Amino acid sequence: KQEVTQIPAALSVPEGENLVLNCSFTDSAIYNLQWFRQDPGKGLTSLLLIQSSQREQTSGRLNASLDKSSGRSTLYIAASQPGDSATYLCAVFYGGATNKLIFGTGTLLAVQP
Amino acid sequence: DVKVTQSSRYLVKRTGEKVFLECVQDMDHENMFWYRQDPGLGLRLIYFSYDVKMKEKGDIPEGYSVSREKKERFSLILESASTNQTSMYLCASSSGTSWSDTQYFGPGTRLTVL
């Protein structure tokens, strides 16, 4: 069964700290992987998309890495700010018969001022 | 910027009512999706559409139907609302012939069925 897991479910850090969010997936035959941000009561905003042939993607203070062979991705946030507080969701796209995004349940991040 | 809008942010309905959730996107995207999001279960795909009048079942289509009469609009219909359909409903769209392209999400509709 294709599953996506995010641990921890919640994380609290002081402002300015660098942090890493983790995502693991059971089936390594992915097409791509996306990281989303969700603010309370709101929809999802796409942060980064990594194709299966790529190892990482960067956008500003965010860096996402992908290791297909171990079934893992990390989202690195540098110099965290209170405005980074949100839920971060990882989603894996499987092609073929699955042909859809499979989402993790997210990590709720709180950055304390 | 891609904009996906949903007709209501909050909705309260009674058991047995027919409920319509509307989603509109302004970027001429071919693909549109309906998800529901529940604590501990994440996002689950209800239905999706890759063209006007085309629809495909997702993982949890039971109790729902959809309509796509125009390219920009994708409606989710709860034929007879039940309390277990209380949830956050999210609409998304993406371009291209591949569903692997980035999906753009609307703000969500929080539906409560009493």
XYZ file of N, CA, C and O in Angstrom, chain A residues 55-95:
164
model
N 17.333 15.866 -6.908
C 17.725 15.586 -5.528
C 17.253 16.662 -4.570
O 17.037 16.401 -3.391
N 17.113 17.905 -5.097
C 16.646 18.968 -4.216
C 16.106 20.140 -5.013
O 16.362 20.281 -6.213
N 15.337 20.971 -4.290
C 14.806 22.209 -4.838
C 14.891 23.261 -3.741
O 14.718 22.952 -2.561
N 15.137 24.497 -4.166
C 15.285 25.588 -3.203
C 14.389 26.744 -3.588
O 14.236 27.057 -4.775
N 13.813 27.377 -2.551
C 13.053 28.597 -2.759
C 13.232 29.458 -1.517
O 12.697 29.151 -0.446
N 14.022 30.511 -1.663
C 14.268 31.396 -0.530
C 14.909 30.660 0.632
O 15.956 30.033 0.489
N 14.234 30.702 1.792
C 14.780 30.027 2.991
C 14.418 28.545 3.044
O 14.755 27.863 4.024
N 13.731 28.058 2.039
C 13.280 26.674 2.026
C 14.145 25.836 1.092
O 14.481 26.268 -0.007
N 14.472 24.633 1.557
C 15.187 23.686 0.712
C 14.576 22.316 0.934
O 14.488 21.842 2.071
N 14.150 21.688 -0.147
C 13.582 20.349 -0.047
C 14.520 19.365 -0.724
O 15.014 19.627 -1.819
N 14.749 18.249 -0.069
C 15.590 17.201 -0.642
C 14.768 15.950 -0.846
O 13.741 15.743 -0.196
N 15.240 15.113 -1.758
C 14.552 13.861 -2.065
C 15.560 12.732 -2.181
O 16.546 12.845 -2.914
N 15.316 11.655 -1.454
C 16.117 10.439 -1.571
C 15.143 9.306 -1.864
O 14.553 8.714 -0.957
N 14.978 9.010 -3.144
C 14.003 8.003 -3.559
C 14.331 6.626 -3.006
O 13.453 5.887 -2.562
N 15.593 6.292 -3.027
C 15.981 4.927 -2.651
C 15.632 4.607 -1.204
O 15.283 3.473 -0.870
N 15.704 5.631 -0.343
C 15.358 5.406 1.061
C 13.921 5.807 1.358
O 13.459 5.661 2.492
N 13.216 6.337 0.370
C 11.820 6.721 0.567
C 11.650 7.895 1.507
O 10.748 7.897 2.349
N 12.522 8.920 1.353
C 12.474 10.053 2.275
C 12.645 11.384 1.566
O 13.346 11.502 0.573
N 11.988 12.384 2.151
C 12.201 13.763 1.750
C 12.270 14.612 3.014
O 11.649 14.287 4.016
N 13.049 15.669 2.945
C 13.110 16.613 4.063
C 12.859 18.020 3.543
O 13.222 18.351 2.417
N 12.222 18.818 4.375
C 12.047 20.237 4.110
C 12.840 20.992 5.161
O 12.546 20.892 6.353
N 13.845 21.713 4.711
C 14.709 22.475 5.591
C 14.262 23.929 5.554
O 14.110 24.514 4.467
N 14.010 24.491 6.734
C 13.640 25.900 6.837
C 14.749 26.619 7.599
O 15.033 26.285 8.766
N 15.372 27.577 6.951
C 16.470 28.316 7.580
C 15.933 29.539 8.313
O 14.980 30.169 7.872
N 16.564 29.834 9.430
C 16.264 31.066 10.180
C 14.761 31.259 10.345
O 14.179 32.239 9.857
N 14.141 30.337 11.039
C 12.674 30.324 11.133
C 12.130 31.621 11.752
O 12.774 32.276 12.585
N 10.908 31.955 11.303
C 10.228 33.174 11.751
C 8.825 32.812 12.234
O 8.264 31.809 11.778
N 8.235 33.622 13.107
C 6.861 33.319 13.546
C 5.879 33.168 12.383
O 4.935 32.378 12.463
N 6.113 33.887 11.303
C 5.255 33.768 10.126
C 5.350 32.429 9.421
O 4.514 32.128 8.556
N 6.325 31.616 9.798
C 6.442 30.270 9.230
C 5.498 29.292 9.931
O 5.348 28.153 9.491
N 4.887 29.721 11.011
C 3.980 28.846 11.754
C 2.800 28.440 10.871
O 2.081 29.296 10.349
N 2.623 27.144 10.706
C 1.590 26.594 9.813
C 1.705 25.079 9.864
O 2.600 24.529 10.509
N 0.827 24.415 9.144
C 0.969 22.967 8.946
C 1.632 22.735 7.595
O 1.250 23.346 6.594
N 2.628 21.875 7.584
C 3.361 21.563 6.362
C 3.019 20.143 5.927
O 3.140 19.193 6.699
N 2.566 20.036 4.698
C 2.109 18.758 4.157
C 3.029 18.311 3.032
O 3.426 19.110 2.179
N 3.308 17.044 3.050
C 4.087 16.411 1.993
C 3.105 15.581 1.158
O 2.199 14.943 1.713
N 3.271 15.593 -0.163
C 2.388 14.805 -1.031
C 3.217 14.179 -2.132
O 4.052 14.844 -2.745
N 2.963 12.913 -2.371
C 3.712 12.160 -3.382
C 2.787 11.828 -4.535
O 1.668 11.356 -4.320
N 3.265 12.076 -5.765
C 2.471 11.703 -6.933
C 2.989 10.380 -7.484
O 4.178 10.244 -7.817
N 2.080 9.420 -7.551
C 2.384 8.145 -8.183
C 1.669 8.077 -9.519
O 0.474 8.365 -9.609
N 2.385 7.698 -10.559
C 1.764 7.544 -11.858
C 1.164 6.156 -12.001
O 0.783 5.515 -11.010
